[in-house]
Coordinates of C-alpha atoms in Angstrom, one line a residue:
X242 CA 0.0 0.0 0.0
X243 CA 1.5 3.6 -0.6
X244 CA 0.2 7.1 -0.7
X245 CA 1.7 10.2 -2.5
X246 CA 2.2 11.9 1.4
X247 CA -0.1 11.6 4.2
X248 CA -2.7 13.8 4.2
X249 CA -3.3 13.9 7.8
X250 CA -0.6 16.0 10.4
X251 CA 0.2 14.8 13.6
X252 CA 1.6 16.9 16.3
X253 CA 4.8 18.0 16.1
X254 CA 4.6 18.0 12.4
X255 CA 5.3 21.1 10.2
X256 CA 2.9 21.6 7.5
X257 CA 5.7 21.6 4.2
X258 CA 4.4 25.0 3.0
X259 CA 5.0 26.5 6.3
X260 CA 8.7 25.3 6.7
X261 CA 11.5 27.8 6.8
X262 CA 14.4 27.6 4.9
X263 CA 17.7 29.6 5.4
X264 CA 18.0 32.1 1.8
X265 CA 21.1 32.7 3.0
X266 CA 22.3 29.4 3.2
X267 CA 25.3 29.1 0.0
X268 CA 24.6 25.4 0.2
X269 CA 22.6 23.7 -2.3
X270 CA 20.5 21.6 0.2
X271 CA 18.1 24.7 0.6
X272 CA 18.1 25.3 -2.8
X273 CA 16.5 21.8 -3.6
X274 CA 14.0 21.9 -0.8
X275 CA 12.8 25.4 -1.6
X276 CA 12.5 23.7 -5.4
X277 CA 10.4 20.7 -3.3
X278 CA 8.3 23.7 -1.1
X279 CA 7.1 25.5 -4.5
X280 CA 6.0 22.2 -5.7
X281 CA 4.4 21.2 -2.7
X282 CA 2.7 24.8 -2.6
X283 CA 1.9 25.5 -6.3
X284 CA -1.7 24.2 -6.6
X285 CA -2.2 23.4 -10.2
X286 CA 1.8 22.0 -10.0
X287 CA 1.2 20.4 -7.0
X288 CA -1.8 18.3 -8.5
X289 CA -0.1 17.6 -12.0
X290 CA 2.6 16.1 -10.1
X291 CA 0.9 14.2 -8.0
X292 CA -1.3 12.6 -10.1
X293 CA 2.2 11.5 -12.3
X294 CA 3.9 10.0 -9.3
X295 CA 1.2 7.8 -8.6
X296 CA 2.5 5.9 -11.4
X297 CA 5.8 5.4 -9.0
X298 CA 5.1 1.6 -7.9
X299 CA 6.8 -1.7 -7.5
X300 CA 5.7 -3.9 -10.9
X301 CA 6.3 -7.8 -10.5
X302 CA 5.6 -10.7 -13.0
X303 CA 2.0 -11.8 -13.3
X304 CA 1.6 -14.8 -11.4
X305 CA 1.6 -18.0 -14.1
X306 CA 3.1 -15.5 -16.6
X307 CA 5.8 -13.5 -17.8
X308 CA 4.1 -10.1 -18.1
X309 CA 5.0 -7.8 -15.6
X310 CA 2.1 -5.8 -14.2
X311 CA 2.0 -3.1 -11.2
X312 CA 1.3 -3.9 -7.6
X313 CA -1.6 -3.1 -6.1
X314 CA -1.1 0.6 -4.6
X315 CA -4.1 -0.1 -2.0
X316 CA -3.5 -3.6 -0.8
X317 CA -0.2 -4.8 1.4
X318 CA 2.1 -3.4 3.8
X319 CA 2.8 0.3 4.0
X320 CA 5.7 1.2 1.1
X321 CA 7.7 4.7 1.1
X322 CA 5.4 7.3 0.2
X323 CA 6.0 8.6 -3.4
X324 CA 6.8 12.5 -2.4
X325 CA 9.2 11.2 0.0
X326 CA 11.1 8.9 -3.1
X327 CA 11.1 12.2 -5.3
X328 CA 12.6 14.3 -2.1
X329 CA 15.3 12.1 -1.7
X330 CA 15.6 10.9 -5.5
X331 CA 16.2 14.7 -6.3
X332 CA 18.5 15.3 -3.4
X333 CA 20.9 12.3 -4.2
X334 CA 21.2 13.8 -7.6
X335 CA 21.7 17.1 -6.9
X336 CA 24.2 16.6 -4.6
X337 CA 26.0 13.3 -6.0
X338 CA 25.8 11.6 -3.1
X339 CA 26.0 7.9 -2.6
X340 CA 23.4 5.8 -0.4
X341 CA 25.5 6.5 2.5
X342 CA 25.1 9.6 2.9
X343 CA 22.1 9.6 1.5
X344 CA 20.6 7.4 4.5
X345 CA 22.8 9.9 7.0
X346 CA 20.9 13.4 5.6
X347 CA 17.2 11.7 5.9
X348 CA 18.1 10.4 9.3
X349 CA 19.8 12.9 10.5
X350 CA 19.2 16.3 8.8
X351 CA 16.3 18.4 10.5
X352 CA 15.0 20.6 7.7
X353 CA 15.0 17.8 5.5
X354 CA 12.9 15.2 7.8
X355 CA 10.4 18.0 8.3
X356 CA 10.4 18.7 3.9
X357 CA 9.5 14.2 4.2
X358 CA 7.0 14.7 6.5
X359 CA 8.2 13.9 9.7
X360 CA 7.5 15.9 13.2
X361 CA 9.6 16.5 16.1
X362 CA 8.1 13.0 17.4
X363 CA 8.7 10.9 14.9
X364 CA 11.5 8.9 15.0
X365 CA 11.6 6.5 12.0
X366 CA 15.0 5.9 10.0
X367 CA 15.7 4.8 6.7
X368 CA 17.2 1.3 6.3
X369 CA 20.1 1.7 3.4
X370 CA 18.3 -1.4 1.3
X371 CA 15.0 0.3 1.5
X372 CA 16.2 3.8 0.4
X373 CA 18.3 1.8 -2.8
X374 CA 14.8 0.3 -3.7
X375 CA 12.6 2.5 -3.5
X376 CA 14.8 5.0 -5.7
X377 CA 14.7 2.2 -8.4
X378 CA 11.3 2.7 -8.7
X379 CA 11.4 5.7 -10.8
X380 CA 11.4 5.6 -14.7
X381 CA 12.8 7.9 -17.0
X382 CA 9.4 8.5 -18.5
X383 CA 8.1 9.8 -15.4
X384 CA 11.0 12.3 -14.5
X385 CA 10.1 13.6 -17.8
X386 CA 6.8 14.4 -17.8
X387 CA 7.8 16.0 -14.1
X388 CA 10.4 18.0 -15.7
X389 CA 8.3 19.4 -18.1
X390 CA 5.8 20.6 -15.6
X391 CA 8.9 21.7 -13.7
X392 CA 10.4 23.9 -16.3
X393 CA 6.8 25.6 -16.9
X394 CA 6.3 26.7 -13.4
X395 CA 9.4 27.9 -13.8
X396 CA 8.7 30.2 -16.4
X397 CA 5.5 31.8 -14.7
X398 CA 8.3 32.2 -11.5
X399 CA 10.5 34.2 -14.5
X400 CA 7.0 36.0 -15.4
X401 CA 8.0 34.5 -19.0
X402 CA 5.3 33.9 -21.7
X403 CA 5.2 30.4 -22.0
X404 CA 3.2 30.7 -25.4
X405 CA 6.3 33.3 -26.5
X406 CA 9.2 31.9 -28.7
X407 CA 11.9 29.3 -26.7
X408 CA 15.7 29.7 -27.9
X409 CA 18.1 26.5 -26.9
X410 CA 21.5 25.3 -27.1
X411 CA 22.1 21.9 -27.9
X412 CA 25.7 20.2 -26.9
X413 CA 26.7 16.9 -25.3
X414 CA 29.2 15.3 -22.9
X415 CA 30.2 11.9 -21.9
X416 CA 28.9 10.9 -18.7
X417 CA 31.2 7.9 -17.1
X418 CA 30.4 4.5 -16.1
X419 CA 31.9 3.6 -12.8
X420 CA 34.9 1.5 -14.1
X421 CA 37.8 1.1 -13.6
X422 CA 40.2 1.7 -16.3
X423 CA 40.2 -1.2 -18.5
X424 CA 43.3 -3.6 -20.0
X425 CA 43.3 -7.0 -21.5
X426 CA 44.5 -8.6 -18.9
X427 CA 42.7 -6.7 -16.0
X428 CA 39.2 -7.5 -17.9
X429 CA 40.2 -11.3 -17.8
X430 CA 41.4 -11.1 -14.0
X431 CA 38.1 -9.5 -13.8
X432 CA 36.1 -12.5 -15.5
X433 CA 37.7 -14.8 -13.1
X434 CA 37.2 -13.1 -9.9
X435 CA 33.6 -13.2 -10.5
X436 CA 33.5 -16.9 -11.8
X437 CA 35.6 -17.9 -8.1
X438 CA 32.7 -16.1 -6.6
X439 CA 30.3 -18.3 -8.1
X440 CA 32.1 -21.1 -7.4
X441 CA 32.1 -20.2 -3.9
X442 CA 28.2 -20.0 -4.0
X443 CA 28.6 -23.9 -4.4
X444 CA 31.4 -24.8 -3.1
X445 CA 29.9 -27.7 -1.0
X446 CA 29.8 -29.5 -3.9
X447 CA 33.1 -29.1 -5.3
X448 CA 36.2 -27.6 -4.4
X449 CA 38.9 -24.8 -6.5
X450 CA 42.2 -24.0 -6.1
X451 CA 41.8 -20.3 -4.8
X452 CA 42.5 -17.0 -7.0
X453 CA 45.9 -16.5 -5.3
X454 CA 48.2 -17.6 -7.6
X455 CA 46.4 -16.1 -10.1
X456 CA 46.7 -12.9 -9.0
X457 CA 50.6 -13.1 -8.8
X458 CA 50.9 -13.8 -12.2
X459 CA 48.5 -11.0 -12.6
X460 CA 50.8 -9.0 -10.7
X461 CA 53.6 -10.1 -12.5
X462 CA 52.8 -8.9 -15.7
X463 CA 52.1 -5.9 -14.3
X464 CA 55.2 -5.2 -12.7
X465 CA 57.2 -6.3 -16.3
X466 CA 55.1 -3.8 -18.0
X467 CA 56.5 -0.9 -15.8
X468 CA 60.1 -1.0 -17.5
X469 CA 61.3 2.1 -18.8
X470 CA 64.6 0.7 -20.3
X471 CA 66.2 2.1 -23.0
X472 CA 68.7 -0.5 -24.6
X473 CA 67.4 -2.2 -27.0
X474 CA 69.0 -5.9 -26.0
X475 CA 67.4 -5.0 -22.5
X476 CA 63.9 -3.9 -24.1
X477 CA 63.6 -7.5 -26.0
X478 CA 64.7 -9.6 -23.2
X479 CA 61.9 -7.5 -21.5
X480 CA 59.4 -8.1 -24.1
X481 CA 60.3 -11.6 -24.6
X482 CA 59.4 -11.8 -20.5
X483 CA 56.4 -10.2 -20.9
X484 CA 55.2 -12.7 -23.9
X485 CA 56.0 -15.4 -22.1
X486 CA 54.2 -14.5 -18.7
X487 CA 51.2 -13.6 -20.3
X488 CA 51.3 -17.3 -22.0
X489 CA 51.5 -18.6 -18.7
X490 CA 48.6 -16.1 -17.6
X491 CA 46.3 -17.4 -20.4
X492 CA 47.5 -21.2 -19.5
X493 CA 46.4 -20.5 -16.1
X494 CA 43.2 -19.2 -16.6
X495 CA 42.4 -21.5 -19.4
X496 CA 43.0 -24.4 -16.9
X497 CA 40.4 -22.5 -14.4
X498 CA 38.3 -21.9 -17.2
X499 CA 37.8 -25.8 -17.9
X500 CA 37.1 -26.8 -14.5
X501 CA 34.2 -24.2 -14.0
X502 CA 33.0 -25.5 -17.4
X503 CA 32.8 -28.7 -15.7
X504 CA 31.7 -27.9 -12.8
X505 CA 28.7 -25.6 -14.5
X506 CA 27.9 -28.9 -16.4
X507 CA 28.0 -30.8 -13.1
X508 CA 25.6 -28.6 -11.4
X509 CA 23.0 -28.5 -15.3
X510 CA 23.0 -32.0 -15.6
X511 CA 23.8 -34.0 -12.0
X512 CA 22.0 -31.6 -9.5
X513 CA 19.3 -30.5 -12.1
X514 CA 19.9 -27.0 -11.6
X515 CA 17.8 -24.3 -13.3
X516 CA 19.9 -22.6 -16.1
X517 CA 18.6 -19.3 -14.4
X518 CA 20.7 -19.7 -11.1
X519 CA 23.9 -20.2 -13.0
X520 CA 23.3 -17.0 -15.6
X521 CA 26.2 -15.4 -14.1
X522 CA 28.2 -18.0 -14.5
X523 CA 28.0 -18.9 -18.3
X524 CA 28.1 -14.6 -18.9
X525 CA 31.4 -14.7 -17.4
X526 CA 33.0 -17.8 -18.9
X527 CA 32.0 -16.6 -22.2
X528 CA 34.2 -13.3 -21.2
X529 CA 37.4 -15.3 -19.4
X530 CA 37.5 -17.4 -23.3
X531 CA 37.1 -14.3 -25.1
X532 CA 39.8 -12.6 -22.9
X533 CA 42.0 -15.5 -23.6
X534 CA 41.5 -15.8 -27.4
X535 CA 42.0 -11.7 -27.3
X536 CA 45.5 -12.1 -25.1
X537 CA 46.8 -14.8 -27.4
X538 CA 46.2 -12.9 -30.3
X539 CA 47.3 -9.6 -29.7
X540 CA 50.5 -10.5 -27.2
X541 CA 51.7 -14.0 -28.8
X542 CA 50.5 -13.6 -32.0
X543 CA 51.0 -9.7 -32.7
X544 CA 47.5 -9.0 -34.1
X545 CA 45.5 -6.0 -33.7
X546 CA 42.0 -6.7 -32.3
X547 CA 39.6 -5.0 -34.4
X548 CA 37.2 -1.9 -31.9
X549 CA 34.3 -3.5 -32.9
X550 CA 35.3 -6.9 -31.0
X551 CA 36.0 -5.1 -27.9
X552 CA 34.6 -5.1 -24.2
X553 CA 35.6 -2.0 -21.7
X554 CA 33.7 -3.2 -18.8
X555 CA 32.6 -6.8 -17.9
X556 CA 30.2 -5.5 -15.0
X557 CA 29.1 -2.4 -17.2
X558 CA 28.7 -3.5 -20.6
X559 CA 27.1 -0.7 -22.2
X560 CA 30.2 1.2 -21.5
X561 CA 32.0 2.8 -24.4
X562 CA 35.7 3.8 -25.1
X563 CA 35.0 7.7 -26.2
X564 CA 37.6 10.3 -28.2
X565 CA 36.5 13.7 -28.0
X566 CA 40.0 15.1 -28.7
X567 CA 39.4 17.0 -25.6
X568 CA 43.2 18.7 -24.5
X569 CA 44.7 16.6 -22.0
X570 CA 41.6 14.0 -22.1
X571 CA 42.2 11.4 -24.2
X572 CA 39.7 8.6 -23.8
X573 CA 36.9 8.9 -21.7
X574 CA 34.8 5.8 -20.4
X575 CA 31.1 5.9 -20.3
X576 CA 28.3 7.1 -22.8
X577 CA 26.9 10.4 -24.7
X578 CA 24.2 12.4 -23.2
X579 CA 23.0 15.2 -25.6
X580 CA 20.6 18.0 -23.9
X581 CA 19.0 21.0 -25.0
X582 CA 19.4 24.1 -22.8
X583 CA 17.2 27.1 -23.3
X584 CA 18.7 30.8 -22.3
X585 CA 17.6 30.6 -18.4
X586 CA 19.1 27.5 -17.5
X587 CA 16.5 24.9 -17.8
X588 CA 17.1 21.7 -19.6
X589 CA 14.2 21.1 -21.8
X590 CA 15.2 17.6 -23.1
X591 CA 18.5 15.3 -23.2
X592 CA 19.2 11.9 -25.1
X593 CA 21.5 9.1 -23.5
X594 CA 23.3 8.3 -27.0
X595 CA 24.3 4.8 -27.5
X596 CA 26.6 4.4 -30.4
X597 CA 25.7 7.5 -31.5
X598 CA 27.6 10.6 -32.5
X599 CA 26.4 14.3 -32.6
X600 CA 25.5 15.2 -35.9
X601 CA 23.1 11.8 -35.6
X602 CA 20.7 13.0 -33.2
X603 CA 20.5 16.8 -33.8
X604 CA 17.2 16.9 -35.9
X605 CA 16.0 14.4 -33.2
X606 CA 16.6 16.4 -30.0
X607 CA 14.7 19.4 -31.8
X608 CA 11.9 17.4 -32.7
X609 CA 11.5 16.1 -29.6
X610 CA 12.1 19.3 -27.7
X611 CA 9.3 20.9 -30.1
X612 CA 7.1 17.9 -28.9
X613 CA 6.9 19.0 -25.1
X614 CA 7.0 23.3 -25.6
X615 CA 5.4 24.2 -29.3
X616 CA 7.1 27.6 -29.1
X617 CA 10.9 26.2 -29.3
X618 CA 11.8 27.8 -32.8
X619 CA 15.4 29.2 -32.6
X620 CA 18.9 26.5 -31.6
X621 CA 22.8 26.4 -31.4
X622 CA 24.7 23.8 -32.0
X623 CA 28.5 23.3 -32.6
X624 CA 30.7 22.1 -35.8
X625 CA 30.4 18.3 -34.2
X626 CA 26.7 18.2 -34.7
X627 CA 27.1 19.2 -38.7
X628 CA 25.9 17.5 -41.8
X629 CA 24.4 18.2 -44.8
X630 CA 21.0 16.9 -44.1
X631 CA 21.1 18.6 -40.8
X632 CA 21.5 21.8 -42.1
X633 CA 18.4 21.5 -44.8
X634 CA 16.4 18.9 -41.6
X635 CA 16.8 21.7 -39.2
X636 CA 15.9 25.1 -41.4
X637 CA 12.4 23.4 -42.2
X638 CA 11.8 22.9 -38.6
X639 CA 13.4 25.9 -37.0
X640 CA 13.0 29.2 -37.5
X641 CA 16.9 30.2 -36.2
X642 CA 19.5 27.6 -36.8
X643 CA 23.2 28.3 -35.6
X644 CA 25.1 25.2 -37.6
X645 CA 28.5 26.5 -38.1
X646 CA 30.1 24.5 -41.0
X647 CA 33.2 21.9 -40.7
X648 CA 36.1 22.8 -42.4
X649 CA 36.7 25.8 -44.7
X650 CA 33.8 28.0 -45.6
X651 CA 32.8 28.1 -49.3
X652 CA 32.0 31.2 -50.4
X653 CA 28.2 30.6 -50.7
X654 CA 28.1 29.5 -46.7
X655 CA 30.8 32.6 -45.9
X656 CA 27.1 35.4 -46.0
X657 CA 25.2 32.5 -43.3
X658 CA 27.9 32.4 -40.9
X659 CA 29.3 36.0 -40.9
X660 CA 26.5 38.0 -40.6
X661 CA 25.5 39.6 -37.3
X662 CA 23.0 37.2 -35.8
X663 CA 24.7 34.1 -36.8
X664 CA 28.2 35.1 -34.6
X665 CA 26.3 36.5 -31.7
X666 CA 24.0 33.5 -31.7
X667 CA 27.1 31.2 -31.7
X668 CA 28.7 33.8 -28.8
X669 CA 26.1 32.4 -26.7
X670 CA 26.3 28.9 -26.9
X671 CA 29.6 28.8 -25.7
X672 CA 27.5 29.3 -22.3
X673 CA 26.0 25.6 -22.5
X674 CA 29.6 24.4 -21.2
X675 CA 28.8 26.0 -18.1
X676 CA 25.7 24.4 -17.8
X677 CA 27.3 21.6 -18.8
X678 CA 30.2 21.5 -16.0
X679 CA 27.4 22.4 -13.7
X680 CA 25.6 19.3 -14.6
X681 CA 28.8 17.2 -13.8
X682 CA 29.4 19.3 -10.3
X683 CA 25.7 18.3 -9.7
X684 CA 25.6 14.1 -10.0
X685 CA 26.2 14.0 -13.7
X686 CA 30.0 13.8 -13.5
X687 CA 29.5 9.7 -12.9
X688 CA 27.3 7.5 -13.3
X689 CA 26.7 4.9 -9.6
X690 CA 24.2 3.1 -10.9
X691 CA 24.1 -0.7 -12.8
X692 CA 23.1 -1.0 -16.1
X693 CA 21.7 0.8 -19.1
X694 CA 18.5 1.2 -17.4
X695 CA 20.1 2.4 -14.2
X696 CA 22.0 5.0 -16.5
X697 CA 19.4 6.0 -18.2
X698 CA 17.3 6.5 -14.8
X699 CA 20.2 8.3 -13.4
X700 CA 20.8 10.9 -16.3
X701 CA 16.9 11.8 -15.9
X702 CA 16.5 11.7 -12.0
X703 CA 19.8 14.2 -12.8
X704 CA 18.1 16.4 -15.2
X705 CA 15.2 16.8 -13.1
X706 CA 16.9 17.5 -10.0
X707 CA 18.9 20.3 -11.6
X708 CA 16.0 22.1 -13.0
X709 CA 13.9 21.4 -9.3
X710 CA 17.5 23.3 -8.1
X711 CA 16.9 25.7 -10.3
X712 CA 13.6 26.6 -9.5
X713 CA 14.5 26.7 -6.0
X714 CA 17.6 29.4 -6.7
X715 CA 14.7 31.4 -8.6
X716 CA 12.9 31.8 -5.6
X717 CA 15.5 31.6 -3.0
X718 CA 16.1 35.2 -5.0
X719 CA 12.9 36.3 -4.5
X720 CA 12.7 35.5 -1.3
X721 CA 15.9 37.6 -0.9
X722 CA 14.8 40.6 -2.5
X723 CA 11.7 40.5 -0.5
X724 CA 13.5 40.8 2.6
X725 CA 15.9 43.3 1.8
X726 CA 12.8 45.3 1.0
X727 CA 11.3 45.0 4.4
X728 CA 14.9 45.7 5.9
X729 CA 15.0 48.9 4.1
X730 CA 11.5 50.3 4.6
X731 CA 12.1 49.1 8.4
X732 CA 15.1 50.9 7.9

């Protein structure tokens, strides 16, 4: 059973539209809760909402099927309430927190306890496990349709015209997996960690030599790899090392890769054990043989393995090895995320972009960007999202384009991109690296959560948080003008 928030105060409770928050705070905890307290307070936002977060339930498998329906929001014991999952799902976010702390600030953090709905007598605390589950309940649909409601109320705050003519910039980053740094041989120690671990799991039926000596050879290699010799007899006797240990690497872990394959067919076929349970096992034998096979070819054999054949992350798969030709960044680890940024700081739309590059999603974000506010009709973009069927896709559905052109200008493109409007236009979007970097300060520098679908639910719990922020610095202003008003009529 859950409810949105409890209708009902008890004593010692603060009504949320009558807490106080410090303006003068330069922390951005106030700034999200006084983006929370104009939700909570804004009647039409309030109800629209509301009504969207209802849809924030657990969904389970239908019982003699494989379709997965919701649970009953009126039957069972009583679950988090829904306003307290978006409280604490826009806080992790905004700050980049981990569960951890998370679990400290709702425990422990007064003004925030009072923004959950909790008084002065109540003395509940938030298991870790519960708070990680709870937050899993959100879907990327539903922080959208939140942060379009968001960014609307924001407006009216801005005493904007909503029905008047919305100008973005469009740019994107790489947001990074949480992974470590990956090598051939690290991503097949990797593989064979997590098979030991399943081995473990049954190890009452069988028995493995530990990981120990696996790891010094691991070790090993990695020590022979750190010589910064400069003779060239020295360098081959070096290199000839290094082929040779990593044969006896591979041999190693090809001899531990057979006796899991055993035992995993011991387990299928002698103790009748569902091919579910042992998932995990036959994903990561698959990786330790095509870590070997990749070892053996490109050490012993001096092939190049082709990009496409490639893993960067056995426990993060969707993660990709990214080029930017940023200075002084290389490679970057993780995946694109494209947004559209209008001229007061509120992200309208963003894309996670799976093996996909700029210039293929430009028409795309403006499409769908027109799709939630009508009245978008003027966009910036850099060289990176260029082509020659963006330029002709985007002029039919915009009414200002800022495309500057790869390369050398012909003479026919020189008039487009040197007059007036076009170079003050492209002035401006230099400010979406700012919001940008803000984004990164602001949970969006790394992804902690598993998955594509955790990534993708982290990028838009992200997105909305920030614009909840900035709502919440809009009227932390006001609030601040309006008492250095009294003060000087006091005065």
């Amino acid at each position: 059973m859950r409810n949105i928030i409890s209708s009902q105060l008890e004593i010692g409770q603060v009504d949320i539209a009558s807490i106080v928050i410090d303006v003068s705070s330069r922390d951005d905890i106030p700034l999200i809760l006084l983006g929370l307290q104009h939700i909570y307070t804004s009647k039409l936002l309030k109800e629209t909402v509301f009504k969207i977060l209802q849809e924030v339930i657990p969904r389970k498998n239908k019982t003699g099927s494989d379709e997965i329906v919701a649970v009953a929001s009126n039957r069972g014991r009583p679950g988090m309430e829904q306003w307290t999952i978006l409280v604490l799902g826009t806080l992790r976010l905004a700050l980049g927190a981990d569960f951890d702390r998370l679990q400290e600030l709702a425990n422990e953090h007064r003004t925030l306890r009072m923004m959950l709905g909790h008084g002065i007598f109540d003395d509940k605390n938030y298991r870790l496990q519960t708070l990680r589950d709870n937050l899993k309940l959100f879907t990327p649909d539903i922080m959208d349709r939140i942060n379009t409601e968001v960014i609307c109320s924001g407006y009216q705050l801005l005493n904007l015209d909503v029905s008047a003519s919305i100008k973005g910039r469009c740019d994107s980053f790489v947001l990074k997996t949480d992974v470590h740094f990956p090598t051939d041989i690290n991503l097949l120690y990797d593989a064979m960690s997590a098979l030991f671990r399943q081995c473990v799991h049954w190890r009452q039926d069988y028995h493995l030599t530990n990981l120990a000596q696996f790891k010094q050879q691991y070790r090993r290699i990695q020590r022979l790899r750190h010589s910064t010799s400069k003779d060239e007899k020295k360098k081959l006797a070096q290199a000839d090392l290094i082929c040779k240990a990593h044969q006896i690497y591979i041999d190693l872990a090809q001899k531990y890769l057979n006796l899991i394959t055993q035992s995993y067919e011991l387990l299928i076929g002698k103790y009748q054990l569902p091919k579910v349970l042992l998932l995990d096992m036959q994903t990561f034998l698959q990786h330790g043989d095509r870590q070997v096979d990749q070892i053996r070819r490109r050490v012993i054999e001096g092939e190049t393995i082709p990009h496409d054949e490639k893993v960067f992350s056995l426990f993060q798969p969707h993660t990709e090895w990214i080029s930017k030709g940023k200075a002084g960044v290389p490679v970057e680890l993780g995946i694109r995320v494209c947004i559209m940024e209008d001229y007061h700081g509120f992200i309208l739309h963003h894309k996670v972009m799976q093996k996909e590059t700029d210039d293929k999603v430009a028409i795309e974000m403006v499409k769908l960007t027109q799709a939630k506010f009508s009245e978008f009709n003027a966009c910036s973009f850099d060289k990176g999202f260029h082509s020659k069927s963006n330029q002709s896709g985007l002029k039919e559905r915009l009414d200002e384009v800022t495309l500057p052109k790869k390369g050398k200008l012909s003479i026919k493109d020189q008039p487009r991109e040197y007059a007036e409007e076009f170079k003050q236009a492209k002035k401006k979007h230099s400010a979406v690296e700012s919001a940008i970097n803000a984004r990164q300060v602001h949970g969006l520098s790394r992804c902690r959560d598993h998955g594509i679908e955790g990534f993708e639910r982290y990028t838009a719990l992200a997105i909305l948080s920030r614009n909840i922020q900035k709502v919440g610095a809009i009227k932390r202003d006001m609030e601040r003008q309006r008492l250095a008003e009294e003060k000087k009529q006091a005065a």
